């Protein structure tokens, strides 16, 4: 945003402040200055001269010898080659030693033997754009106005002595994308009065409602739409002062009506547009969504194809402007335009931003709309435009204004606690000073209720911390005393859950397994590859609202597919064996409007030289590491992912903790895995709750152990785990170790039976067990086996 410093005088007085001082102070109050430029810095010693006489050069057919009055003495002689130079003209004269744009220095010298004491300049040589002149100059020297003061600096004549400050405006400060917004910041910074000149207009009769109508069909995307009509319009160049201000801000002057809309855009920060009323078919403006495929030719002459999300200004024949971006080619202001409709509207920021990005247009208007404007600003802006019409004498304002409202939000209120603000800033700013600063920023202060109401043009003021920042920056960061940081340190430590996860990582890596990380989103077809039934709860998945593609459109309900994809990839890389684990999350929907459950899961996977007992052994190592003593394995035959005869469910304290087993051959084929693979899925929360986190170590007993052997005949179908369960319960605390020695079926063993041999160790912590006590425990265990399992000693 460029700010000509002379324009500030319309709203506040900073007389005597140098550009450098201004830039330093306004930067300290929070407005970042990119640089300060003097528009005529590269022009020096160029003055207004009057050609007293003009004669042909005695030794040239195209050079002229001119006597030029530059004020304050005798005329000087200058040789000029321009075809349009003539006596009586006022011209720009570069004196001896003058500096021109591009670093050109002028020195006196002879041209074909005739002395020349300077140079008469063209507009190109002075770097002056035709738009600043208000007309296209003829080829040759620049002819200055007849009333130009002889001897005066040419820079003064064309406003080139202007100092322009360029700001970098952050996206949260749309109010500062205007001269008025920057003037308000300036007044608060320098503690000067700030005022916006009163806007008054005269209406020439007629009724706007007889000439134009407005209807808003999308009130969420269009918050407000104001329209005024100007009749008896005369299209001509803008006056010198307006052209100079526009050019200083980097905006090219075009004609009076278009320049007025650009002037108001810069001054008020409110984009405006002017339509030729002849091009509004049916005399009605409709603000609506575009139809899919609807086309419009914009002011730049390009055809743009629109979609239904784009907002347009339309008449009965179609779109005549892309709302907030650019007007249409068919309704632009023409040299013969006589009646103009001024538009001043507030469009929804995200709608303008997305449309501008999609159609590849970013204009001065769209760059402001997409920051979020103030709907209260539309009326003052359009009134200012009508006032400028009167000032320039280029039309008459028709009576009345159309004010169509969309859906707008109410005011924001913030609690005002001076003590809290001082504590937050580490300052001791008086409440009166806080009130002065806030009042200068047009924040309403209710001291009775201690409430603040930010102005509508400050959408960034949402919380008490924002108010504290405003007070700090205008009180002065440089006067706030420095202080040491205060606060209490905390002892960094991992949570019990994190420590348990570390323990799992340690035991699994010690088993030769590699940790992996996989995506938590996947394709819905993953469950088909896992042969999950259509009525399974695993089919109830969380769907991603804006997925990258079909393959990443849902959140996983099981990690089995993720692990099998990794195993398949390694198998196809010709890796002979692989062992992996992952501690990740699955996602289960939790009802409409509720966040899903995200249980943490430990996933195991392996293939190559392993069998069921390898993955079971990994689980047993986990249980030992976490001191889980009541884990059991139960056979499972109904899970579609696993082999029906080589799968076990893990039970801990009567709760299901997970499942392990060989992958079903059909599932292996679906994943193109050509060898047996084993996976396991364990619930982390169940493992964590079952783990003993308060381990107490006891010294080794000094009393000897007593051992007994058990050779048990039982049904072939009885699981060994069930036998151990019965033996441990019957042996009680004195049974300190139980080891499986042998399982035998064959000769001398009845049909349907098996022989299982165990070695049991009994030990008491406080005494030596006698043989009788050991025999009693032996008999007790044998009796329990007989009663529970129908087993007997061989």
mmCIF file of C-alpha atoms in Angstrom, residues 227 238 528 565 583 604 690:
data_model
loop_
_atom_site.group_PDB
_atom_site.id
_atom_site.type_symbol
_atom_site.label_atom_id
_atom_site.label_comp_id
_atom_site.label_asym_id
_atom_site.label_seq_id
_atom_site.Cartn_x
_atom_site.Cartn_y
_atom_site.Cartn_z
ATOM 1 C CA UNK A 227 -26.179 1.672 -5.718
ATOM 2 C CA UNK A 238 -9.619 13.995 -14.274
ATOM 3 C CA UNK A 528 -12.655 -56.446 0.762
ATOM 4 C CA UNK A 565 0.643 -54.147 2.573
ATOM 5 C CA UNK A 583 1.992 -48.728 17.504
ATOM 6 C CA UNK A 604 2.694 -57.280 14.704
ATOM 7 C CA UNK A 690 -3.061 -54.933 32.909
#
